[in-house]
Coordinates of C-alpha atoms (C1' of nucleotides) in Angstrom, one line a residue:
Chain A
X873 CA 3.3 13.3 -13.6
X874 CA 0.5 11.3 -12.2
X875 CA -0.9 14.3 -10.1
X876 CA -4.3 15.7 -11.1
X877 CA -5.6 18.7 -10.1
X878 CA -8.7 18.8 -9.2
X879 CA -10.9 22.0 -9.4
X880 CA -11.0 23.3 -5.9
X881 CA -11.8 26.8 -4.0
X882 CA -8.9 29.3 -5.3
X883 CA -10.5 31.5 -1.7
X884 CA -9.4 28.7 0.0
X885 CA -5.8 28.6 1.9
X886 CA -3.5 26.2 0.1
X887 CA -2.9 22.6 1.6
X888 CA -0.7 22.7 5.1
X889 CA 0.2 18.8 4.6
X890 CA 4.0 17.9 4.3
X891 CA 4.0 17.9 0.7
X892 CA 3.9 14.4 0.3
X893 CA 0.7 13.6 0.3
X894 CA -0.1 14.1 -3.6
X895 CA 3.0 11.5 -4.2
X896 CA 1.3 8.9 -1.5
X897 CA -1.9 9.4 -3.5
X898 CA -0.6 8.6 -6.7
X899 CA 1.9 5.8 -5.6
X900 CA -1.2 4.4 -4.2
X901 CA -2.9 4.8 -7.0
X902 CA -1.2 2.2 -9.3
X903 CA -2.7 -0.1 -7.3
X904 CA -6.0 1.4 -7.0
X905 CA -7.1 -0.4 -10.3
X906 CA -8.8 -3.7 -10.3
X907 CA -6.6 -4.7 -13.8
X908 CA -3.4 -3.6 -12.3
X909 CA -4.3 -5.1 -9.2
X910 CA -5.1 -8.2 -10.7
X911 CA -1.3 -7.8 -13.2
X912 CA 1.0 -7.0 -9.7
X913 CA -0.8 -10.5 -8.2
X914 CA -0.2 -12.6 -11.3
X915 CA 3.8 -11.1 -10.8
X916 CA 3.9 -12.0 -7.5
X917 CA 5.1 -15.5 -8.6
X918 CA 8.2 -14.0 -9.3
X919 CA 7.9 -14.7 -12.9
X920 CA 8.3 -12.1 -15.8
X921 CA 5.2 -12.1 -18.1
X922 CA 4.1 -11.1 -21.3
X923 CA 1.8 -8.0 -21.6
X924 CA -0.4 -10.3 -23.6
X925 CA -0.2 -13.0 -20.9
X926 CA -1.2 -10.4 -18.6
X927 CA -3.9 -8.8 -20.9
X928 CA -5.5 -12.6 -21.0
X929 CA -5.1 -13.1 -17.8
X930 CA -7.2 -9.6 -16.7
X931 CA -9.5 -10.3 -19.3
X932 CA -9.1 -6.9 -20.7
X933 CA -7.7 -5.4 -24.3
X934 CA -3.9 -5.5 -25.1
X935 CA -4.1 -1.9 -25.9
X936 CA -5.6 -1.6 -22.4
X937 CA -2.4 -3.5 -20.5
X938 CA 0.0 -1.8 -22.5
X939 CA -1.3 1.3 -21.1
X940 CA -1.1 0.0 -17.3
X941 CA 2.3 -1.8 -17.7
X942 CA 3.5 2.0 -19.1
X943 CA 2.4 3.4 -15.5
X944 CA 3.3 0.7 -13.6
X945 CA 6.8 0.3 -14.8
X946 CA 6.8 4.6 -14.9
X947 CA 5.7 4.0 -11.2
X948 CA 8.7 2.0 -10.3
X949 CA 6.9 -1.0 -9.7
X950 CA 7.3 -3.3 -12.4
X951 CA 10.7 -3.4 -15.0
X952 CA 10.6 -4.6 -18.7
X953 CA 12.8 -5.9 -20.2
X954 CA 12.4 -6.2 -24.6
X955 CA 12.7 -9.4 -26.2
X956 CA 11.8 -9.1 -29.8
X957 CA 8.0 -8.8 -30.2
X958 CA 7.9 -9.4 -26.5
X959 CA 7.4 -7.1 -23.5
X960 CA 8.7 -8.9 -20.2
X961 CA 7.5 -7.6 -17.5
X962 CA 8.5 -8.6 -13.5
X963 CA 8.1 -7.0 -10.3
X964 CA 10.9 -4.6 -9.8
X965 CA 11.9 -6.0 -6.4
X966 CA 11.6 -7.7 -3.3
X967 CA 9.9 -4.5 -1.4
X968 CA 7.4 -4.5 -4.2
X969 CA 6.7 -8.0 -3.8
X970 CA 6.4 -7.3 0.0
X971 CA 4.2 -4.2 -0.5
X972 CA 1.6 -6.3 -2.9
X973 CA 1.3 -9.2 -0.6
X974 CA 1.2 -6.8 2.7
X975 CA -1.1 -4.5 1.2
X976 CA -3.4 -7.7 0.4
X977 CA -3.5 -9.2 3.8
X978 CA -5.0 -6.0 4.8
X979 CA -8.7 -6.7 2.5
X980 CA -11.0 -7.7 4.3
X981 CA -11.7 -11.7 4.9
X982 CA -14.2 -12.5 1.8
X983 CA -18.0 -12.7 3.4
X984 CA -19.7 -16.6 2.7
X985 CA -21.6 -14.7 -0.2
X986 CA -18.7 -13.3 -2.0
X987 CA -16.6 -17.2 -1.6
X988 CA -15.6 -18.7 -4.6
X989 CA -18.4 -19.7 -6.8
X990 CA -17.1 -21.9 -9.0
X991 CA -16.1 -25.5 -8.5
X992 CA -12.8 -24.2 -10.1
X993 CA -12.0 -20.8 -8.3
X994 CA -12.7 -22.9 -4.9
X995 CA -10.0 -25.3 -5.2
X996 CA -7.9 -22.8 -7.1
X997 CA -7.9 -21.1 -3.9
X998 CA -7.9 -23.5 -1.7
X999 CA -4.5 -24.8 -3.0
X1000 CA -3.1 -21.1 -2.8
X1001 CA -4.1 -21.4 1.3
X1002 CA -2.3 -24.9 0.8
X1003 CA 1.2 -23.8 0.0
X1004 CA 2.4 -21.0 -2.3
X1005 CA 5.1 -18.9 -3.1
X1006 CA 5.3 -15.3 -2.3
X1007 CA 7.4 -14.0 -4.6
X1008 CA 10.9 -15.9 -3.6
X1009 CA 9.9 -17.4 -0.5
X1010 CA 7.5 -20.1 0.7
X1011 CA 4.0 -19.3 2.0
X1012 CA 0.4 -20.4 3.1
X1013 CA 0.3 -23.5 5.5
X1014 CA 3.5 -24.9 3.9
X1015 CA 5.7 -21.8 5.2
X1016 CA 3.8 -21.4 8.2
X1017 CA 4.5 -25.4 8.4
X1018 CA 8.2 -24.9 8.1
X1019 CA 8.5 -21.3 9.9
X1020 CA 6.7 -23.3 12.9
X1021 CA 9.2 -25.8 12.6
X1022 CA 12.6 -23.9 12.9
X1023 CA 11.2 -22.1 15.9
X1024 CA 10.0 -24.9 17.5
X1025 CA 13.5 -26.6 16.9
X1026 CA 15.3 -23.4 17.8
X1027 CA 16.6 -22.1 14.9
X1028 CA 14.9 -19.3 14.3
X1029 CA 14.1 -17.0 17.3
X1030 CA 10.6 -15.4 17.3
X1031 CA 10.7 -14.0 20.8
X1032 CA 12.9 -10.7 21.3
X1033 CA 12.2 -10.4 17.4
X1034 CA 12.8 -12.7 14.0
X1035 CA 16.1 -14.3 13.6
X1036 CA 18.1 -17.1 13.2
X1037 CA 19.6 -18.6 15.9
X1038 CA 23.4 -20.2 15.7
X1039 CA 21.9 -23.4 15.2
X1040 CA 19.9 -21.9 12.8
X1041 CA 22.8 -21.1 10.6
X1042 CA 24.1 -24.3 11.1
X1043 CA 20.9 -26.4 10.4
X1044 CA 21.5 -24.3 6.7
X1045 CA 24.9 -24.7 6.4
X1046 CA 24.8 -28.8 7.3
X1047 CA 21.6 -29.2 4.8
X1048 CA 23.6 -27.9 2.0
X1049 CA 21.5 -24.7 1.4
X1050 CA 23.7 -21.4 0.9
X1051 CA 23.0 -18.3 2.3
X1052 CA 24.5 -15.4 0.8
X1053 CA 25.1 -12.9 3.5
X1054 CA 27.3 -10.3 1.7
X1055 CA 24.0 -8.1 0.4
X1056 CA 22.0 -5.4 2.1
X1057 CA 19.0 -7.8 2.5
X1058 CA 18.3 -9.2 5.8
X1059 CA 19.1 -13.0 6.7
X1060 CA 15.8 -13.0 8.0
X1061 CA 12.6 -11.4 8.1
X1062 CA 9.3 -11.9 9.0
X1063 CA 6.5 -11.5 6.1
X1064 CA 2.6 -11.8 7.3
X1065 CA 1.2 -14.6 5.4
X1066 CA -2.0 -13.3 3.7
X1067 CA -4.0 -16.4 4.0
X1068 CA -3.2 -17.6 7.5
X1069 CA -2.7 -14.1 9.2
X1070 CA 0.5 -15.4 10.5
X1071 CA 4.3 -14.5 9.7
X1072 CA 6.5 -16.8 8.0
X1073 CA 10.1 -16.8 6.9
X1074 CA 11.5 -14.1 4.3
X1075 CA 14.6 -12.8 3.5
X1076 CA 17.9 -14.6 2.3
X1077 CA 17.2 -17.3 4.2
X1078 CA 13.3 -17.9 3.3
X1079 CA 14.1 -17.2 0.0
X1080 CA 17.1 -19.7 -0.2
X1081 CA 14.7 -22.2 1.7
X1082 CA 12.4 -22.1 -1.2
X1083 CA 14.8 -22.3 -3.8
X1084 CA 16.3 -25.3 -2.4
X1085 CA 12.7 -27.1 -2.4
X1086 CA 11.9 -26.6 -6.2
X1087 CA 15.2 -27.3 -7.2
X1088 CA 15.9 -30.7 -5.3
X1089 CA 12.2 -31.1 -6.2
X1090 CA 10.3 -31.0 -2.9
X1091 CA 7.9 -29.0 -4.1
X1092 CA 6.1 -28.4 -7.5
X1093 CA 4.6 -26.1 -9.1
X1094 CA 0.4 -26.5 -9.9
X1095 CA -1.0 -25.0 -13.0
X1096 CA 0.5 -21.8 -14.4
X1097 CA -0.2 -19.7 -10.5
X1098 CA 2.0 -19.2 -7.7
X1099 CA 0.6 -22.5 -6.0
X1100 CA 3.3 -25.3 -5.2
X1101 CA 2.6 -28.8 -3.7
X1102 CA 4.8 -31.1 -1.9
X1103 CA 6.0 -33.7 -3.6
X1104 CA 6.6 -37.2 -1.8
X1105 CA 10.5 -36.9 -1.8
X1106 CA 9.5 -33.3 0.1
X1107 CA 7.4 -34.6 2.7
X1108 CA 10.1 -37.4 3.5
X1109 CA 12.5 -34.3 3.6
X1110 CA 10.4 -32.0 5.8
X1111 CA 9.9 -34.7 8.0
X1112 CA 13.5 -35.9 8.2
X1113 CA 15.1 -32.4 8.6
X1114 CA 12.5 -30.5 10.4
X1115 CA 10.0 -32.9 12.0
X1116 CA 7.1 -31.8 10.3
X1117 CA 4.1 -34.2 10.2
X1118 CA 3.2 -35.4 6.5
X1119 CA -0.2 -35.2 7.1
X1120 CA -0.1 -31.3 7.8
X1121 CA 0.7 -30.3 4.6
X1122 CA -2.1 -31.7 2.7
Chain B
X1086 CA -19.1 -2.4 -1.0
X1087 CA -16.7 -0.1 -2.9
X1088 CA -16.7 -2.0 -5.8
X1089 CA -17.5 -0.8 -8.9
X1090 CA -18.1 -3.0 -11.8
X1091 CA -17.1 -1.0 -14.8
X1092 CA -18.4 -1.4 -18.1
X1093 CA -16.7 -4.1 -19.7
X1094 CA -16.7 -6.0 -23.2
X1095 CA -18.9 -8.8 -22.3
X1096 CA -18.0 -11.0 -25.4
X1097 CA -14.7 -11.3 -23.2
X1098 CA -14.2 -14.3 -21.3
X1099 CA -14.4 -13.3 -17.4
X1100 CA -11.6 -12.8 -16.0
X1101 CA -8.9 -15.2 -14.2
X1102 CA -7.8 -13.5 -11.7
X1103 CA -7.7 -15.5 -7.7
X1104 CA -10.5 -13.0 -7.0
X1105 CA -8.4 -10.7 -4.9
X1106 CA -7.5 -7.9 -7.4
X1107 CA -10.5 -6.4 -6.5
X1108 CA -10.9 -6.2 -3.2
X1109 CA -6.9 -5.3 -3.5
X1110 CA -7.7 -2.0 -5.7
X1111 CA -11.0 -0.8 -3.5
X1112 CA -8.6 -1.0 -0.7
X1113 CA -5.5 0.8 -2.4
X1114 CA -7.6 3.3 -3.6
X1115 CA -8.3 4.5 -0.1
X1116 CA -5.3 5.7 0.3
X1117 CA -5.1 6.7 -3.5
X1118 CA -6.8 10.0 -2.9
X1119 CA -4.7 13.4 -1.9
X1120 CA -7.1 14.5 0.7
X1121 CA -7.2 11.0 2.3
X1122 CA -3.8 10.2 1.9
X1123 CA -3.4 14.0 4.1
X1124 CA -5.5 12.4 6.8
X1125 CA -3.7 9.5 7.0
X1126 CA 0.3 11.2 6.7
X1127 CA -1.3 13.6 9.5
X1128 CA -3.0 10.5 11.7
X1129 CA 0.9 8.9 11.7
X1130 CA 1.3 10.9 14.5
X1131 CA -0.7 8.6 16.6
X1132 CA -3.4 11.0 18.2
X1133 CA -6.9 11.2 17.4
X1134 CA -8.1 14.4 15.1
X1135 CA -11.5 15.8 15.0
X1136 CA -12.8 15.9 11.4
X1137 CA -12.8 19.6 11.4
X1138 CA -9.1 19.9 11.5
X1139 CA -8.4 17.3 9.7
X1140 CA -10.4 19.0 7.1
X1141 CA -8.3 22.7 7.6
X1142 CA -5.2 20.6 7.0
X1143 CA -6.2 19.0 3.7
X1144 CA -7.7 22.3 2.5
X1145 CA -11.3 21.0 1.8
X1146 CA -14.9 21.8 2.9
X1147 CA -15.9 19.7 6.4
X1148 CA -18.1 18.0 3.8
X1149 CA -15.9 16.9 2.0
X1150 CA -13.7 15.5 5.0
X1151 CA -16.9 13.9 6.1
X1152 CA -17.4 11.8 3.3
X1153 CA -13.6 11.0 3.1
X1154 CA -13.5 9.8 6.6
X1155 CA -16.1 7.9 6.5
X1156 CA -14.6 5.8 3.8
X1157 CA -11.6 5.3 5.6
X1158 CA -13.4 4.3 8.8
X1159 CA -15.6 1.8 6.6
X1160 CA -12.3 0.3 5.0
X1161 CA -10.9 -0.5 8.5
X1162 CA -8.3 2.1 8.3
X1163 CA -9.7 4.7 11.1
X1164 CA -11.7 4.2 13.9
X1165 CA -13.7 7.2 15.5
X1166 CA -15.0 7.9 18.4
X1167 CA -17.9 10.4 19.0
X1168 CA -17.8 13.2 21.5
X1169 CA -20.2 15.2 21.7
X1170 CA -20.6 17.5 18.1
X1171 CA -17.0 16.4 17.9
X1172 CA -16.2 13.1 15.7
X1173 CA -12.6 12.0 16.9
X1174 CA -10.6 9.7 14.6
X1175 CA -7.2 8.2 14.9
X1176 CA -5.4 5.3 12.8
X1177 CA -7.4 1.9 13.5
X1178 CA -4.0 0.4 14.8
X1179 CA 0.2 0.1 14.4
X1180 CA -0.6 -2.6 11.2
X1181 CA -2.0 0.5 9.3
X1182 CA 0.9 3.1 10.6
X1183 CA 3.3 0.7 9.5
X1184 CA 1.3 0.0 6.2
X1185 CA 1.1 4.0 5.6
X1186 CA 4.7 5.1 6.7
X1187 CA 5.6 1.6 4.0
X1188 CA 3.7 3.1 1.2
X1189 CA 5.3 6.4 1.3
X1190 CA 8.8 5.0 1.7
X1191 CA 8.0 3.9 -1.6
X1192 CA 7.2 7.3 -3.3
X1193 CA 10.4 8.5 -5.8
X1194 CA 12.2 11.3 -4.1
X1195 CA 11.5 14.4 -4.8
X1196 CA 13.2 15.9 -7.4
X1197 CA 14.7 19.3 -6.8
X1198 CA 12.3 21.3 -9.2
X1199 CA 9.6 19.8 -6.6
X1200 CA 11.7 20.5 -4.1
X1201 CA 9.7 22.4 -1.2
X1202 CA 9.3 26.1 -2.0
X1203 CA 9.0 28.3 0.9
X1204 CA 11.0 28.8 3.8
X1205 CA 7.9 27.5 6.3
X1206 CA 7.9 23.9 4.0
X1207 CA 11.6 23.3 3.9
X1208 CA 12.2 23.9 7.7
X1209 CA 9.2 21.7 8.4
X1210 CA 10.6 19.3 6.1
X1211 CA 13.7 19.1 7.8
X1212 CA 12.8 19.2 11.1
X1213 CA 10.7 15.9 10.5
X1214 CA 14.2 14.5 8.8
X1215 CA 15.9 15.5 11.8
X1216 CA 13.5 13.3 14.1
X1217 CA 9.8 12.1 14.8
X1218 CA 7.6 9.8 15.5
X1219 CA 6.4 6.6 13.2
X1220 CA 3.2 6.6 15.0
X1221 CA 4.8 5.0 18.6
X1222 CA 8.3 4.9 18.0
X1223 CA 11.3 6.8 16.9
X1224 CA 11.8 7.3 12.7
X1225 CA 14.0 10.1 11.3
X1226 CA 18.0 10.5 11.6
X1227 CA 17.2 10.3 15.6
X1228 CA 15.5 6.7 14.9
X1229 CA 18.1 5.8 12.9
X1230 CA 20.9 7.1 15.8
X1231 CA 19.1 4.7 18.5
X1232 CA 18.8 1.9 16.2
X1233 CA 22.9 1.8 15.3
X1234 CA 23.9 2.6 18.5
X1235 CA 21.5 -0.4 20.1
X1236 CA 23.7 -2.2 17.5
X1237 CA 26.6 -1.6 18.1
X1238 CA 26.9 -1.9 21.5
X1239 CA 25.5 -5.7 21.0
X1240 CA 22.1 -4.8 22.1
X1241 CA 20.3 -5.7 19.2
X1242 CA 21.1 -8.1 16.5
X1243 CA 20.6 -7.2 12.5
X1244 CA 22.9 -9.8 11.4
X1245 CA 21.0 -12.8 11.1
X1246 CA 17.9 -11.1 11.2
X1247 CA 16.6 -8.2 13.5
X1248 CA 15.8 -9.1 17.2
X1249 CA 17.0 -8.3 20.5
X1250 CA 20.1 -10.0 22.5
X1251 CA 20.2 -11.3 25.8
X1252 CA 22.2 -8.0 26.7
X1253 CA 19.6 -5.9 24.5
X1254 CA 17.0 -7.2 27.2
X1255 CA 19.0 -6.7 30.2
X1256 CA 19.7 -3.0 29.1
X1257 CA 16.4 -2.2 29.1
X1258 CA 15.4 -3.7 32.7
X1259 CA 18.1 -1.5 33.7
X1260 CA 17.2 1.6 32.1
X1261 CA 13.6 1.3 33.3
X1262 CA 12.0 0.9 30.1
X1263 CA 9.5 -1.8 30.5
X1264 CA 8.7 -4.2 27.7
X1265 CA 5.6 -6.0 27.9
X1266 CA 5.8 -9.0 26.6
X1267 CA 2.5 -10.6 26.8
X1268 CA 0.8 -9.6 23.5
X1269 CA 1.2 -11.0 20.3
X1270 CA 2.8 -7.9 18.8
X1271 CA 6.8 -8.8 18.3
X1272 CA 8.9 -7.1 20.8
X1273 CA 11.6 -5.8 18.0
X1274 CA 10.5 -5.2 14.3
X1275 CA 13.0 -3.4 11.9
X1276 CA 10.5 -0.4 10.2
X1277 CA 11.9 1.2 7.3
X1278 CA 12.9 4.8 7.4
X1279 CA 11.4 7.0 4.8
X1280 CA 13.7 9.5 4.6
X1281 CA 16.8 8.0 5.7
X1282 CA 16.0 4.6 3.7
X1283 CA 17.2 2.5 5.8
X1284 CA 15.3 0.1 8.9
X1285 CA 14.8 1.4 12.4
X1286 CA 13.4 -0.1 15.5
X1287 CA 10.0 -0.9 15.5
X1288 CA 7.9 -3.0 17.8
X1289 CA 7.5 -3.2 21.6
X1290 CA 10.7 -2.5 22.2
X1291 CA 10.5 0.4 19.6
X1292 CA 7.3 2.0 21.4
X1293 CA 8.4 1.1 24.5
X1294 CA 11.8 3.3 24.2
X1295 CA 9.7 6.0 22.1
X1296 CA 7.3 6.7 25.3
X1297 CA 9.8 6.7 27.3
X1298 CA 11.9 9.8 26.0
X1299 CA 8.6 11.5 25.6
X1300 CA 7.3 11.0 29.5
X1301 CA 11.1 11.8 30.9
X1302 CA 11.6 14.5 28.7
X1303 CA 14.5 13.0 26.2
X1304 CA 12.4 14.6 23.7
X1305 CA 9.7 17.0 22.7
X1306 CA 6.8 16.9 19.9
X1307 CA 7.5 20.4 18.1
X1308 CA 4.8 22.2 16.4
X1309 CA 1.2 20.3 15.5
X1310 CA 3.0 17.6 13.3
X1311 CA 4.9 14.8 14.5
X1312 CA 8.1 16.0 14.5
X1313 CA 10.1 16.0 17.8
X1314 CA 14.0 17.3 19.1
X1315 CA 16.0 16.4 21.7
X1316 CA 16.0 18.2 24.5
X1317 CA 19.1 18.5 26.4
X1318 CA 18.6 16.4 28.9
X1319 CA 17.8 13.8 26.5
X1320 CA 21.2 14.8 24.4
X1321 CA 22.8 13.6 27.9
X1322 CA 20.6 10.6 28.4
X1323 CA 21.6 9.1 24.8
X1324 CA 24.9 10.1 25.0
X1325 CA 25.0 8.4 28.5
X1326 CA 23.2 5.6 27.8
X1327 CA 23.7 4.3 24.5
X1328 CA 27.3 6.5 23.8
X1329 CA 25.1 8.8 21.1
X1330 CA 27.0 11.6 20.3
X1331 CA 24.7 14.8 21.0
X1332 CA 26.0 16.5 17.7
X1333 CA 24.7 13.5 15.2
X1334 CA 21.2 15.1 16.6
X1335 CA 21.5 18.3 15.3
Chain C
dC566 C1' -34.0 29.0 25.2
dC567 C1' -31.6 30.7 21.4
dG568 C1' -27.5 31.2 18.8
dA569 C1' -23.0 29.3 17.6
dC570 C1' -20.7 25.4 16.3
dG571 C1' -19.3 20.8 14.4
dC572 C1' -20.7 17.5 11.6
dT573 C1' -23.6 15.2 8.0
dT574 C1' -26.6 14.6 4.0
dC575 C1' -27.8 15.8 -0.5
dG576 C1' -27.9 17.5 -5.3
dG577 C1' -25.2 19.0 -8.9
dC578 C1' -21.0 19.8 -11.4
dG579 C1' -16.9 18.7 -13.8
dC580 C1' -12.7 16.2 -14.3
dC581 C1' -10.2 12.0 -14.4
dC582 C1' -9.3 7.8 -16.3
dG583 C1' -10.2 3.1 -17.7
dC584 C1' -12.2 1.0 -21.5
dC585 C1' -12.5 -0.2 -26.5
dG586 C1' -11.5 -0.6 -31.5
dA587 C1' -8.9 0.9 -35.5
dA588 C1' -4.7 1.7 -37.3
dA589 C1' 0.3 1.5 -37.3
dC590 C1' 4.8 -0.4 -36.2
dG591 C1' 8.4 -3.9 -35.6
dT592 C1' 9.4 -8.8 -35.3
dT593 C1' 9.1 -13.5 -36.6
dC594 C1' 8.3 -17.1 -39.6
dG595 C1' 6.8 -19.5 -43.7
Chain D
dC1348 C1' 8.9 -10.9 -49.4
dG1349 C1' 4.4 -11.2 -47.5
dA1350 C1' 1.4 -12.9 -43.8
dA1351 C1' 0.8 -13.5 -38.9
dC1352 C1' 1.6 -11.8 -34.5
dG1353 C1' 2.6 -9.0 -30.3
dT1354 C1' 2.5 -4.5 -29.0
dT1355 C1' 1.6 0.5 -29.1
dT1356 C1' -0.7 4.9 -30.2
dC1357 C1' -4.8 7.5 -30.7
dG1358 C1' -9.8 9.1 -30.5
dG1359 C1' -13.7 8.8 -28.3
dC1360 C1' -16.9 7.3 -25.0
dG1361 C1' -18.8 6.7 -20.4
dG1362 C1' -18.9 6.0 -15.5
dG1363 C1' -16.9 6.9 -11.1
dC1364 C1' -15.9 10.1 -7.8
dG1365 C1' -14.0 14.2 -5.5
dC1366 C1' -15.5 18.7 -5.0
dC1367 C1' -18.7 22.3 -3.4
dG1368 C1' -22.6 24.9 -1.1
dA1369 C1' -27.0 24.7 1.0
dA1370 C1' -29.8 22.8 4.3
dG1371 C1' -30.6 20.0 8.4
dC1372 C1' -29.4 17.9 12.8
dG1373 C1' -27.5 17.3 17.4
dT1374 C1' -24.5 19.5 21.0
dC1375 C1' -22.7 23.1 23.7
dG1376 C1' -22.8 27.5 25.9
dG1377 C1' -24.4 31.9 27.2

DNA sequence: CCGACGCTTCGGCGCCCGCCGAAACGTTCG
DNA sequence: CGAACGTTTCGGCGGGCGCCGAAGCGTCGG
């Protein structure tokens, strides 16, 4: 499946390469397409979709998504799940979410003549570099904000690696978030945050973070995109647990 | 640059999308290409390839290479340096190893009908299970062998994340194995194993210990490809050292 | 200085695949 | 029960692109 074979000189000796390469390619190659590119970005809000949510949001025919959501969820990176007339559709993990967003902080940095061009596009980005989530966890200035914050108060240790510190779990345990440590995923890892080139906090404990923040309401939601803002109860929060400075998340 | 604008119903409204997906796909699809994806899984070694054997490994004209790597070295993913008629390319840095070695950790196993054929494949195949190099540090069941034992002995931390101890940093002062520290680049990363599907030590630390067995002789590159063994000095340095028992290599 | 060699450029070929609209299917709702 | 809706399947079309060989260019070596 997925592996084309191209015409090529029979007089020619066959491929040396491990044998994977044809299975790199077409991995890859579910992401090589600007509408399923454009379908793995809109999941990574951690949300399941529609295919005709998706199919809008591309701005291509249904009959066109239903044919990428088939390969992507064939590919492993996206599962469905069947709800009468519907087709749900979510990433199909946290490594796919981290693949996405790590394969996007490698583009290039737009050139001044590709920027935004609309009035709308420019603050629609600009609010994504404001705060965001990335997939379960907090990013863009906010979790750089926050990851700079539990460093600076030592509990999180970013100099023989990334890891919280004892205080660390304590700090967690004493502002009533729960970490659930009895899974294979890490308490902690580092994620590179695609809009400020920096890593912030992933893992059980970035993840636990961010649910803690939408559901005491420190941070929002904006529009129907993976853009959050902090609310006022939020910054008092920040501020009070982790001594960040109102001011630096607006 | 490498972005082609496909012929699309214009009666469509444009599409929504944070103006990413394409510059996402142009750059997934470098790697979405068998011959480049060769290049790349043979450039994980860490050395620099002329383009001519680069091109004998694929199985494609020089051309064709040509043209392939010049793609790559556009997209930021090689960088080349000219020698005389000889055009030398290696990996642009350890962000695109890492990016590569993640991608292909991602591929399906194979299933047994696929299954390498010939006696030459399979003994490749498992001598780069055995051990080898993720561009500057240890991968493979070897990788895996350091990283556990650095565990378990309280050297290195996975617990609450992945990072070094105090004790992890004294070890290596006193086993020689300098770790510089003045870059940006963390000193411990966790890198996940493609064949053994599970993290390994990455980093400075990572490359650090890697270059090590390689100069003392620990261990040996075998054959063009990045596979390497344990010598058996190495077996008694390991085993020494970090209580590995020299059969788990084997 | 001339031939061998490595690499590149170019034209041309052919396949792959993303796109659409039409038609069909199952679900939901009036 | 019939209409509306979300989704899927199917042909067919068209562009992109990977492939090659031939020709050209610069480098190295006898």
């Amino acid at each position: 499946m997925l592996v084309g074979m191209t015409s090529r000189n029979p007089d020619r000796p066959p491929r040396s390469r491990g044998g994977d390469a044809a299975e790199l390619a077409a991995f890859a190659g579910l992401i090589a397409d600007e509408t399923r590119a454009a379908c793995l970005l809109a999941l990574l809000d951690g949300r399941a979709w529609t295919a005709g949510e998706l199919a809008r949001h591309a701005g291509v025919a249904p009959s066109t998504t239903s044919e990428h959501l088939g390969k992507l969820v064939a590919g492993g990176l996206l599962t469905e799940e069947r709800q009468g007339r519907h087709r749900y559709v979510r990433l199909a993990g946290l490594r796919v979410a981290q693949l996405v967003e790590d394969l996007a902080s490698h583009t290039r940095p737009l050139t001044p003549a590709q920027r935004p061009r609309t009035l709308r596009a420019a603050t629609a980005h600009a609010a994504m570099a404001r705060g965001r989530t990335c997939y379960d966890h907090l990013a863009g200035r906010l979790g750089i904000a926050v990851t700079d914050a539990l460093t600076h108060h030592g509990l999180l240790r970013q100099d023989t690696g990334f890891a919280l510190t004892d205080a660390g779990l304590a700090w967690f345990a004493t502002a009533g978030i729960a970490l659930d440590r009895t899974g294979r995923r890490p308490l902690a890892r580092s994620c590179l945050d695609w809009t400020e080139r920096r890593p912030h906090l992933a893992g059980v404990a970035g993840a636990a973070l961010c649910r803690h923040a939408m559901t005491t309401g420190w941070c929002v939601r904006i529009g129907s995109e993976r853009a959050v803002k902090v609310t006022p109860s939020g910054e008092r929060a920040f501020a009070d647990l982790l001594g960040i400075e109102p001011t630096s998340l607006r």
